[in-house]
Amino acid sequence: MRKILFSLLLASANAMAQNSASSKDGLPPLVTYTDQQDRENMMQQLGIKKLRPGYNSSETAQNPANYNESAANPCPVLPDALTLKNGKKVTTTEDWWNKRRPELAEEFERELYGRVPKNVPKVTWTVKITDKEVVNRIPVVAKQLVGHVDNSEYPLINVDINMMLVVPTNVKGPVPVLMMLGRPSFPAPAQPSPEHMEKLNVAFKDMMIKHDPSLKAIFDQYPAYTPVTRLPGPNFFAPPINGESPSTEQLLAAGWGYATIEPASIQADNGAGLTRGIIGLVNKGQPRKPEDWGALRAWAWGAARGLDYLETDPSVDARRVGIEGVSRYGKAALVTLAFEPRFAIGLIGSSGKGGSTLHRRIFGEGVENLTGGFYYWMGGNYMKYGTEEASFGAKTGCDLSVDSHELIALCAPRPTFISYGIPEKGDAKWLDQQGSYMATVAAGSVYKLLGAKDLGVSNDYMTEKMPPVNTDMLNGQLAWRQHDGGHTDWPNMQHFIPWANRVLKYEK
């Protein structure tokens, strides 16, 4: 504990020295922590002296993860999604919406993902670039968008959300859109004409020669050389789009648009960034409190702000906007769908712990991996469940009052597609596909209560067997499919699109 206190005092001293100018303006100084210092700060706030170490994915390394199914369920009885905290069973939709769902949302906010503050500043969207492009013979309009978060209350932190919207123009609109968490880019930027390209090359050569006169001799030796070249144009003889094509092309061919939003432009994917980004902006550069939001909830907030823009774009059918992500972004996509009711559908790819896999399961990735190395994904209070020594004793995932089946249930009755691959192709056992299937099965009781279809099996998560790879469980609003690929949801896109069209009642 002395080491923690010394580390925090040192960090605070450095931050005060770096931000003395801000105090002159009446602003609190911007705190700069390392990951370790930020984690130690939260441990001190919670009264934690020692955390259990995270598991190692290798079975031969020190503290290896468990891959023995017989030891995976230390507390096999899950909290009942349809039982109120007072013990009363939920049997009506009114009790679900008015009583049980608010109870669950409160538990998830307080103990797992943190709360979105009430004073989050407004986001103003600007269309930075509009480009008419052709993607595998499909004409599209691509818009680069910037969502500026009002930082007038704390100008030391700037947050600009980066998003790209691409919609087909060969479809009578407006069109459904799948928002994807990832790095935005123009799919096929329009290229200058040959005449314009020649002007660019003349100007570029002149500029280079002015910067370095010795380059003139090189250009004279190769007079036909053009340093600025055109990208390849659309190949009108390329094979038609099919299930092997990129997910974005499959969506466009089906009459969908897509939006790619960059999580890192909302909140950094590390603990040191928690005093920056949207979390840091709202906290005015100060460290989090135990109930403050983590990166997953911040990314989900950013996705909701992206949806704010999409609701204003006439080319978008705002009633049919979905959310998609893989791995850590799969976790964020599920959190987004659970807490933002305006999203109509979700594709949740290989999300593991913190996503669709049960927290109380001990198989592959453990709670300890999230409370240790990836603590910043979660709200501060989640750290308690990886505690070995603390003022309140020790806690594990078995002490959580909620679990991931209830996070999936918060999405009900909206269509939710849970996707995984296979370990042999890189979707590691670490992700605990079985634990995710159990959670999906258990969530089905809420879907059925609300008049939607679940997987079509019983809701006995301990006895239902995970189906063979490439088995479609797509007849309801709750869907499951394990493809034979790796750590991606791309092989399931050809199954997701027709399922989504059916459950959303969309025809191209």
Coordinates of C-alpha atoms in Angstrom, one line a residue:
M1 CA 0.0 0.0 0.0
R2 CA 2.9 2.4 0.7
K3 CA 4.2 1.7 -2.8
I4 CA 0.8 2.6 -4.2
L5 CA 0.6 5.8 -2.2
F6 CA 4.1 6.9 -3.2
S7 CA 3.4 6.2 -6.9
L8 CA 0.1 8.2 -6.8
L9 CA 1.7 11.1 -5.0
L10 CA 4.6 11.2 -7.5
A11 CA 2.1 11.2 -10.4
S12 CA 0.0 13.9 -8.8
A13 CA 3.1 16.1 -8.3
N14 CA 4.2 15.7 -12.0
A15 CA 0.6 16.5 -13.2
M16 CA 0.5 19.7 -11.0
A17 CA 3.8 20.8 -12.4
Q18 CA 2.7 20.2 -16.0
N19 CA -0.6 21.9 -15.6
S20 CA 0.2 25.0 -13.5
A21 CA -1.1 27.2 -16.3
S22 CA -4.5 25.6 -16.2
S23 CA -5.0 26.6 -12.5
K24 CA -4.6 30.2 -13.6
D25 CA -7.8 29.8 -15.6
G26 CA -9.6 28.2 -12.7
L27 CA -9.5 24.7 -14.3
P28 CA -8.4 21.6 -12.4
P29 CA -5.0 20.4 -13.6
L30 CA -5.0 17.6 -16.1
V31 CA -3.8 14.4 -14.3
T32 CA -1.4 12.2 -16.2
Y33 CA -1.2 8.6 -15.0
T34 CA 0.4 5.4 -16.3
D35 CA -1.8 2.3 -16.6
Q36 CA -0.3 1.1 -13.3
Q37 CA -0.8 4.3 -11.5
D38 CA -4.4 4.6 -12.6
R39 CA -5.1 1.0 -11.6
E40 CA -3.5 1.6 -8.2
N41 CA -5.6 4.7 -7.7
M42 CA -8.8 2.7 -8.2
M43 CA -7.5 0.0 -5.9
Q44 CA -6.9 2.6 -3.2
Q45 CA -10.4 4.0 -3.6
L46 CA -11.9 0.5 -3.3
G47 CA -9.8 -0.6 -0.4
I48 CA -8.1 -3.3 -2.4
K49 CA -4.6 -4.5 -1.3
K50 CA -4.1 -7.3 -3.7
L51 CA -5.7 -8.6 -6.9
R52 CA -5.5 -12.2 -8.2
P53 CA -3.3 -12.5 -11.2
G54 CA -4.9 -13.0 -14.6
Y55 CA -4.8 -16.3 -16.3
N56 CA -2.3 -17.1 -19.1
S57 CA -3.8 -18.4 -22.3
S58 CA -1.1 -21.0 -22.7
E59 CA -1.7 -24.2 -20.9
T60 CA 2.0 -24.7 -20.2
A61 CA 2.7 -21.2 -18.8
Q62 CA 2.6 -20.1 -15.2
N63 CA -1.0 -19.7 -13.8
P64 CA -2.6 -21.3 -17.0
A65 CA -6.2 -20.8 -17.9
N66 CA -8.6 -23.7 -17.2
Y67 CA -9.8 -25.6 -20.3
N68 CA -11.4 -28.5 -18.4
E69 CA -15.1 -28.2 -18.7
S70 CA -15.7 -30.2 -15.6
A71 CA -14.1 -27.4 -13.5
A72 CA -15.6 -24.5 -15.4
N73 CA -18.7 -23.9 -13.4
P74 CA -17.9 -23.3 -9.7
C75 CA -21.3 -21.6 -9.2
P76 CA -23.6 -23.1 -11.9
V77 CA -26.9 -21.6 -10.8
L78 CA -27.3 -18.3 -12.7
P79 CA -29.2 -15.3 -11.4
D80 CA -32.8 -15.6 -12.7
A81 CA -33.4 -12.9 -15.3
L82 CA -37.1 -13.1 -14.5
T83 CA -37.0 -12.9 -10.7
L84 CA -37.1 -9.5 -9.0
K85 CA -34.7 -8.7 -6.2
N86 CA -37.5 -9.1 -3.8
G87 CA -38.0 -12.7 -5.0
K88 CA -41.2 -12.2 -7.0
K89 CA -41.4 -13.8 -10.4
V90 CA -41.8 -11.7 -13.5
T91 CA -44.7 -13.0 -15.5
T92 CA -45.9 -9.9 -17.4
T93 CA -44.3 -7.6 -20.0
E94 CA -45.3 -4.7 -17.8
D95 CA -43.3 -6.0 -14.9
W96 CA -40.3 -6.6 -17.2
W97 CA -40.2 -3.1 -18.6
N98 CA -41.2 -1.3 -15.4
K99 CA -39.5 -3.3 -12.7
R100 CA -37.0 -6.0 -13.7
R101 CA -35.3 -4.4 -16.6
P102 CA -34.5 -1.2 -14.6
E103 CA -33.2 -3.4 -11.8
L104 CA -30.8 -5.2 -14.1
A105 CA -29.7 -2.0 -15.9
E106 CA -28.8 -0.5 -12.5
E107 CA -26.8 -3.6 -11.4
F108 CA -24.8 -3.6 -14.7
E109 CA -24.1 0.1 -14.4
R110 CA -23.1 0.0 -10.8
E111 CA -21.1 -3.2 -10.7
L112 CA -19.8 -3.9 -14.3
Y113 CA -19.7 -1.2 -16.9
G114 CA -20.2 2.1 -15.0
R115 CA -22.6 5.0 -15.5
V116 CA -22.8 7.5 -18.3
P117 CA -22.7 10.9 -16.5
K118 CA -25.7 13.1 -16.7
N119 CA -23.5 16.1 -17.8
V120 CA -21.9 14.6 -20.9
P121 CA -21.5 17.5 -23.3
K122 CA -23.3 17.9 -26.6
V123 CA -21.9 16.5 -29.9
T124 CA -22.0 18.5 -33.1
W125 CA -21.6 16.6 -36.3
T126 CA -20.0 18.0 -39.5
V127 CA -19.7 16.3 -42.9
K128 CA -16.0 16.8 -43.7
I129 CA -15.9 15.1 -47.1
T130 CA -18.6 13.7 -49.4
D131 CA -17.3 11.4 -52.2
K132 CA -19.1 9.6 -55.0
E133 CA -17.4 6.2 -55.4
V134 CA -17.8 2.8 -57.0
V135 CA -17.4 -0.3 -54.9
N136 CA -17.2 -3.5 -56.9
R137 CA -19.6 -2.1 -59.5
I138 CA -21.9 -0.6 -56.8
P139 CA -22.3 3.2 -56.9
V140 CA -22.1 4.7 -53.4
V141 CA -21.8 7.9 -51.6
A142 CA -19.2 8.0 -48.8
K143 CA -19.3 10.7 -46.1
Q144 CA -16.5 11.4 -43.7
L145 CA -18.0 12.7 -40.5
V146 CA -16.6 14.4 -37.4
G147 CA -18.5 14.7 -34.2
H148 CA -17.0 17.4 -32.1
V149 CA -17.8 17.2 -28.4
D150 CA -18.3 20.5 -26.7
N151 CA -15.2 21.1 -24.5
S152 CA -15.9 24.6 -23.5
E153 CA -16.1 23.5 -19.9
Y154 CA -12.6 22.0 -20.1
P155 CA -10.6 23.1 -23.2
L156 CA -7.5 21.1 -22.2
I157 CA -9.2 17.9 -23.7
N158 CA -10.5 17.7 -27.2
V159 CA -12.7 14.8 -28.4
D160 CA -13.6 14.5 -32.1
I161 CA -15.5 11.3 -33.1
N162 CA -14.4 9.9 -36.4
M163 CA -17.1 8.1 -38.5
M164 CA -17.6 7.1 -42.1
L165 CA -21.0 6.5 -43.7
V166 CA -21.3 4.6 -47.0
V167 CA -24.6 4.1 -48.7
P168 CA -25.5 2.6 -52.1
T169 CA -27.1 4.9 -54.6
N170 CA -28.6 2.1 -56.8
V171 CA -31.3 1.4 -54.2
K172 CA -34.4 3.3 -53.6
G173 CA -33.7 4.7 -50.2
P174 CA -33.6 5.2 -47.3
V175 CA -31.6 2.1 -46.5
P176 CA -30.8 0.2 -43.3
V177 CA -27.3 0.7 -42.0
L178 CA -25.0 -1.5 -39.9
M179 CA -22.7 0.6 -37.7
M180 CA -19.4 -1.2 -37.3
L181 CA -16.8 -0.5 -34.6
G182 CA -13.4 -0.1 -36.2
R183 CA -11.1 2.2 -38.2
P184 CA -13.0 4.3 -40.9
S185 CA -11.7 4.7 -44.4
F186 CA -13.0 5.6 -47.8
P187 CA -13.7 2.3 -49.6
A188 CA -12.8 3.4 -53.2
P189 CA -11.7 7.1 -53.3
A190 CA -12.6 8.8 -56.6
Q191 CA -9.4 9.5 -58.6
P192 CA -8.4 12.6 -60.5
S193 CA -8.7 12.5 -64.3
P194 CA -5.6 12.0 -66.4
E195 CA -5.4 15.7 -67.1
H196 CA -5.7 16.6 -63.5
M197 CA -3.1 14.0 -62.6
E198 CA -0.6 15.5 -65.0
K199 CA -1.1 18.9 -63.3
L200 CA -0.5 17.3 -59.9
N201 CA 2.7 15.6 -61.1
V202 CA 4.1 18.8 -62.6
A203 CA 3.4 20.8 -59.4
F204 CA 4.7 18.0 -57.3
K205 CA 8.0 17.7 -59.2
D206 CA 8.5 21.5 -59.1
M207 CA 7.9 21.5 -55.3
M208 CA 10.4 18.6 -54.8
I209 CA 13.0 20.3 -56.9
K210 CA 12.6 23.6 -55.0
H211 CA 13.1 21.6 -51.7
D212 CA 16.1 19.7 -53.1
P213 CA 17.6 21.0 -56.3
S214 CA 19.6 17.8 -56.8
L215 CA 16.4 16.0 -57.6
K216 CA 16.2 17.8 -61.0
A217 CA 19.0 15.6 -62.4
I218 CA 17.0 12.5 -61.4
F219 CA 13.8 13.7 -63.0
D220 CA 15.7 14.7 -66.1
Q221 CA 17.1 11.1 -66.3
Y222 CA 13.6 9.7 -66.0
P223 CA 11.3 12.2 -67.8
A224 CA 8.3 9.9 -68.1
Y225 CA 8.3 9.0 -64.3
T226 CA 5.2 10.2 -62.4
P227 CA 5.6 10.2 -58.6
V228 CA 1.8 10.6 -58.1
T229 CA -0.1 7.7 -59.6
R230 CA -3.8 6.7 -59.8
L231 CA -5.2 3.9 -57.7
P232 CA -6.7 1.0 -59.7
G233 CA -10.3 1.8 -60.8
P234 CA -13.3 -0.5 -60.3
N235 CA -12.9 -3.9 -62.0
F236 CA -16.1 -4.5 -63.9
F237 CA -14.9 -8.0 -64.8
A238 CA -14.4 -9.0 -61.2
P239 CA -16.5 -11.9 -59.9
P240 CA -19.9 -11.0 -58.4
I241 CA -20.2 -10.3 -54.7
N242 CA -20.7 -13.5 -52.7
G243 CA -20.2 -14.9 -49.2
E244 CA -16.4 -14.7 -49.7
S245 CA -16.5 -11.0 -50.4
P246 CA -15.7 -8.4 -47.7
S247 CA -18.5 -7.8 -45.2
T248 CA -19.0 -4.2 -46.4
E249 CA -19.4 -5.3 -50.0
Q250 CA -22.0 -8.0 -49.0
L251 CA -23.9 -5.3 -47.1
L252 CA -23.9 -2.9 -50.1
A253 CA -24.9 -5.6 -52.5
A254 CA -27.9 -6.4 -50.2
G255 CA -29.1 -2.8 -50.3
W256 CA -27.6 -1.9 -46.9
G257 CA -25.3 0.9 -46.0
Y258 CA -22.7 0.8 -43.3
A259 CA -21.1 3.3 -41.0
T260 CA -17.7 2.7 -39.4
I261 CA -17.0 4.5 -36.2
E262 CA -13.5 4.7 -34.5
P263 CA -13.6 3.8 -30.8
A264 CA -10.2 5.3 -30.2
S265 CA -11.5 8.7 -31.2
I266 CA -14.0 8.4 -28.4
Q267 CA -11.9 6.9 -25.7
A268 CA -8.4 5.4 -25.7
D269 CA -8.0 1.6 -25.3
N270 CA -5.8 1.8 -22.3
G271 CA -5.8 2.8 -18.6
A272 CA -3.5 5.8 -19.1
G273 CA -6.1 7.4 -21.3
L274 CA -8.9 7.4 -18.7
T275 CA -8.1 11.0 -17.8
R276 CA -8.4 11.9 -21.5
G277 CA -11.0 11.1 -24.1
I278 CA -14.7 11.5 -23.3
I279 CA -14.3 10.0 -19.8
G280 CA -11.5 12.5 -19.0
L281 CA -13.3 15.4 -20.6
V282 CA -16.4 14.9 -18.4
N283 CA -14.2 14.4 -15.3
K284 CA -12.2 17.5 -16.2
G285 CA -8.9 15.6 -16.4
Q286 CA -9.3 13.8 -13.1
P287 CA -9.2 10.0 -12.3
R288 CA -12.4 8.0 -12.2
K289 CA -14.6 7.2 -9.2
P290 CA -15.7 3.5 -8.7
E291 CA -19.0 4.0 -10.4
D292 CA -17.7 5.9 -13.4
W293 CA -17.9 4.4 -16.8
G294 CA -15.1 2.4 -18.5
A295 CA -14.1 2.3 -22.2
L296 CA -16.8 -0.2 -23.2
R297 CA -19.5 2.1 -22.0
A298 CA -17.8 5.1 -23.5
W299 CA -17.6 3.4 -26.9
A300 CA -21.2 2.5 -26.6
W301 CA -22.0 6.2 -25.8
G302 CA -20.1 7.3 -28.9
A303 CA -22.0 4.8 -31.1
A304 CA -25.2 6.3 -29.8
R305 CA -24.0 9.7 -30.7
G306 CA -23.2 8.4 -34.2
L307 CA -26.8 7.2 -34.4
D308 CA -27.9 10.7 -33.5
Y309 CA -26.3 11.8 -36.8
L310 CA -27.7 8.9 -38.8
E311 CA -31.2 9.9 -37.7
T312 CA -30.7 13.2 -39.5
D313 CA -29.4 11.7 -42.8
P314 CA -32.2 11.2 -45.3
S315 CA -30.4 8.3 -47.0
V316 CA -30.6 6.3 -43.8
D317 CA -33.6 4.3 -42.5
A318 CA -33.0 5.2 -38.8
R319 CA -35.5 2.6 -37.7
R320 CA -33.2 -0.1 -39.1
V321 CA -29.7 0.8 -37.8
G322 CA -27.7 -2.1 -36.3
I323 CA -24.5 -2.3 -34.3
E324 CA -21.6 -4.7 -35.0
G325 CA -18.2 -5.5 -33.5
V326 CA -15.7 -8.2 -32.9
S327 CA -13.6 -9.1 -29.9
R328 CA -13.4 -6.1 -27.6
Y329 CA -15.6 -4.2 -30.0
G330 CA -18.0 -7.2 -29.8
K331 CA -18.2 -6.5 -26.1
A332 CA -18.9 -2.8 -26.8
A333 CA -21.5 -3.7 -29.5
L334 CA -23.4 -5.9 -27.0
V335 CA -23.2 -3.1 -24.3
T336 CA -24.4 -0.6 -26.9
L337 CA -27.4 -2.7 -27.9
A338 CA -28.3 -3.4 -24.3
F339 CA -28.3 0.3 -23.2
E340 CA -29.3 2.1 -26.4
P341 CA -32.9 1.1 -27.4
R342 CA -32.8 3.0 -30.7
F343 CA -30.4 0.4 -32.2
A344 CA -32.7 -2.1 -34.0
I345 CA -30.4 -5.1 -34.3
G346 CA -26.9 -6.4 -33.3
L347 CA -24.2 -8.7 -34.7
I348 CA -22.0 -9.6 -31.7
G349 CA -18.7 -11.2 -32.8
S350 CA -16.4 -13.3 -30.6
S351 CA -17.0 -11.1 -27.6
G352 CA -15.8 -13.3 -24.7
K353 CA -15.6 -12.1 -21.1
G354 CA -17.2 -8.7 -20.6
G355 CA -19.4 -9.5 -23.6
S356 CA -21.7 -12.6 -24.1
T357 CA -19.6 -15.1 -22.1
L358 CA -20.6 -15.8 -18.5
H359 CA -18.5 -14.0 -15.9
R360 CA -18.8 -16.7 -13.3
R361 CA -17.4 -19.4 -15.6
I362 CA -13.7 -20.3 -15.1
F363 CA -12.7 -21.3 -18.6
G364 CA -10.1 -19.5 -20.7
E365 CA -10.2 -15.7 -20.0
G366 CA -11.2 -15.0 -16.4
V367 CA -12.6 -12.1 -14.5
E368 CA -9.1 -11.6 -13.2
N369 CA -7.9 -10.8 -16.7
L370 CA -10.4 -8.0 -16.9
T371 CA -9.8 -6.7 -13.4
G372 CA -6.1 -6.7 -14.0
G373 CA -4.8 -5.9 -17.5
F374 CA -8.1 -4.7 -19.0
Y375 CA -9.7 -3.1 -16.0
Y376 CA -10.2 0.1 -18.0
W377 CA -12.8 -1.6 -20.2
M378 CA -15.1 -1.8 -17.1
G379 CA -16.4 0.5 -14.5
G380 CA -14.2 0.8 -11.4
N381 CA -16.4 -1.4 -9.2
Y382 CA -15.8 -4.4 -11.3
M383 CA -12.3 -4.6 -10.0
K384 CA -13.7 -5.9 -6.7
Y385 CA -14.5 -9.3 -8.3
G386 CA -10.8 -10.0 -8.9
T387 CA -9.8 -9.2 -5.4
E388 CA -7.6 -11.5 -3.3
E389 CA -7.2 -9.2 -0.3
A390 CA -9.3 -6.1 0.5
S391 CA -11.1 -4.3 3.3
F392 CA -14.2 -6.2 2.2
G393 CA -12.5 -9.6 1.9
A394 CA -12.2 -11.4 -1.4
K395 CA -14.7 -11.6 -4.3
T396 CA -15.0 -13.6 -7.5
G397 CA -17.3 -13.7 -10.5
C398 CA -19.6 -15.9 -8.4
D399 CA -20.4 -12.8 -6.2
L400 CA -21.8 -10.8 -9.1
S401 CA -25.5 -10.2 -8.8
V402 CA -25.9 -10.3 -12.6
D403 CA -24.3 -12.1 -15.5
S404 CA -24.0 -11.9 -19.3
H405 CA -27.3 -13.8 -20.0
E406 CA -29.0 -10.8 -18.5
L407 CA -27.0 -8.3 -20.6
I408 CA -28.3 -10.2 -23.7
A409 CA -31.7 -10.1 -22.1
L410 CA -31.5 -6.3 -22.0
C411 CA -31.4 -6.4 -25.8
A412 CA -34.8 -8.2 -26.0
P413 CA -36.9 -8.4 -28.0
R414 CA -34.6 -6.8 -30.6
P415 CA -32.8 -9.2 -32.9
T416 CA -29.4 -10.2 -31.5
F417 CA -27.0 -12.5 -33.5
I418 CA -24.3 -14.0 -31.3
S419 CA -21.3 -15.1 -33.5
Y420 CA -18.2 -17.1 -32.9
G421 CA -15.5 -19.0 -34.9
I422 CA -13.5 -22.0 -34.0
P423 CA -10.2 -22.4 -32.0
E424 CA -8.5 -24.3 -34.9
K425 CA -8.8 -21.1 -37.1
G426 CA -7.8 -18.6 -34.4
D427 CA -11.0 -17.9 -32.4
A428 CA -9.3 -19.3 -29.3
K429 CA -10.7 -21.5 -26.6
W430 CA -9.8 -18.5 -24.4
L431 CA -13.1 -16.9 -25.5
D432 CA -15.2 -19.7 -24.0
Q433 CA -17.7 -20.3 -26.8
Q434 CA -19.6 -22.7 -24.5
G435 CA -20.0 -20.1 -21.8
S436 CA -21.4 -17.7 -24.4
Y437 CA -23.8 -20.4 -25.7
M438 CA -25.1 -21.0 -22.2
A439 CA -25.7 -17.3 -21.7
T440 CA -27.6 -17.1 -25.0
V441 CA -29.8 -20.1 -24.0
A442 CA -30.5 -18.5 -20.6
A443 CA -31.4 -15.2 -22.1
G444 CA -34.1 -16.8 -24.2
S445 CA -36.7 -16.8 -21.4
V446 CA -36.9 -13.0 -21.6
Y447 CA -37.3 -13.1 -25.4
K448 CA -40.2 -15.5 -25.1
L449 CA -41.8 -13.4 -22.3
L450 CA -41.7 -10.4 -24.7
G451 CA -43.3 -12.4 -27.6
A452 CA -40.1 -12.9 -29.5
K453 CA -38.5 -16.2 -30.6
D454 CA -35.3 -17.4 -28.9
L455 CA -33.0 -20.2 -30.2
G456 CA -35.8 -22.7 -30.3
V457 CA -34.4 -24.9 -27.4
S458 CA -35.2 -25.1 -23.8
N459 CA -33.7 -22.4 -21.5
D460 CA -31.9 -25.0 -19.4
Y461 CA -28.3 -23.7 -19.9
M462 CA -26.7 -26.6 -18.0
T463 CA -28.1 -29.4 -20.2
E464 CA -28.5 -27.8 -23.7
K465 CA -25.5 -28.8 -25.9
M466 CA -23.8 -26.3 -28.1
P467 CA -24.6 -27.3 -31.7
P468 CA -22.0 -28.4 -34.2
V469 CA -20.0 -25.8 -36.1
N470 CA -21.9 -24.2 -39.1
T471 CA -25.3 -25.1 -37.6
D472 CA -27.9 -22.3 -38.2
M473 CA -29.9 -21.3 -35.2
L474 CA -31.5 -18.4 -36.9
N475 CA -35.3 -18.9 -36.7
G476 CA -35.9 -16.4 -34.0
Q477 CA -35.0 -12.8 -32.9
L478 CA -32.2 -14.4 -30.8
A479 CA -29.7 -16.1 -33.1
W480 CA -26.5 -18.2 -32.7
R481 CA -24.0 -19.4 -35.2
Q482 CA -20.5 -20.7 -34.8
H483 CA -18.7 -20.5 -38.2
D484 CA -15.6 -22.5 -39.2
G485 CA -13.4 -19.4 -39.5
G486 CA -11.2 -17.5 -37.0
H487 CA -11.5 -14.4 -34.8
T488 CA -13.9 -12.5 -37.0
D489 CA -17.6 -12.4 -37.9
W490 CA -17.0 -12.1 -41.6
P491 CA -17.9 -15.8 -42.4
N492 CA -21.3 -15.2 -40.7
M493 CA -22.1 -12.1 -42.7
Q494 CA -23.7 -14.1 -45.5
H495 CA -26.0 -15.6 -42.9
F496 CA -26.6 -12.4 -40.9
I497 CA -27.9 -10.4 -43.8
P498 CA -30.8 -12.6 -44.9
W499 CA -31.7 -13.2 -41.2
A500 CA -31.6 -9.4 -40.6
N501 CA -33.7 -8.7 -43.7
R502 CA -36.3 -11.2 -42.4
V503 CA -36.5 -10.1 -38.8
L504 CA -36.5 -6.4 -39.8
K505 CA -38.9 -6.9 -42.7
Y506 CA -36.6 -5.3 -45.2
E507 CA -36.6 -5.9 -49.0
K508 CA -34.0 -4.3 -51.3

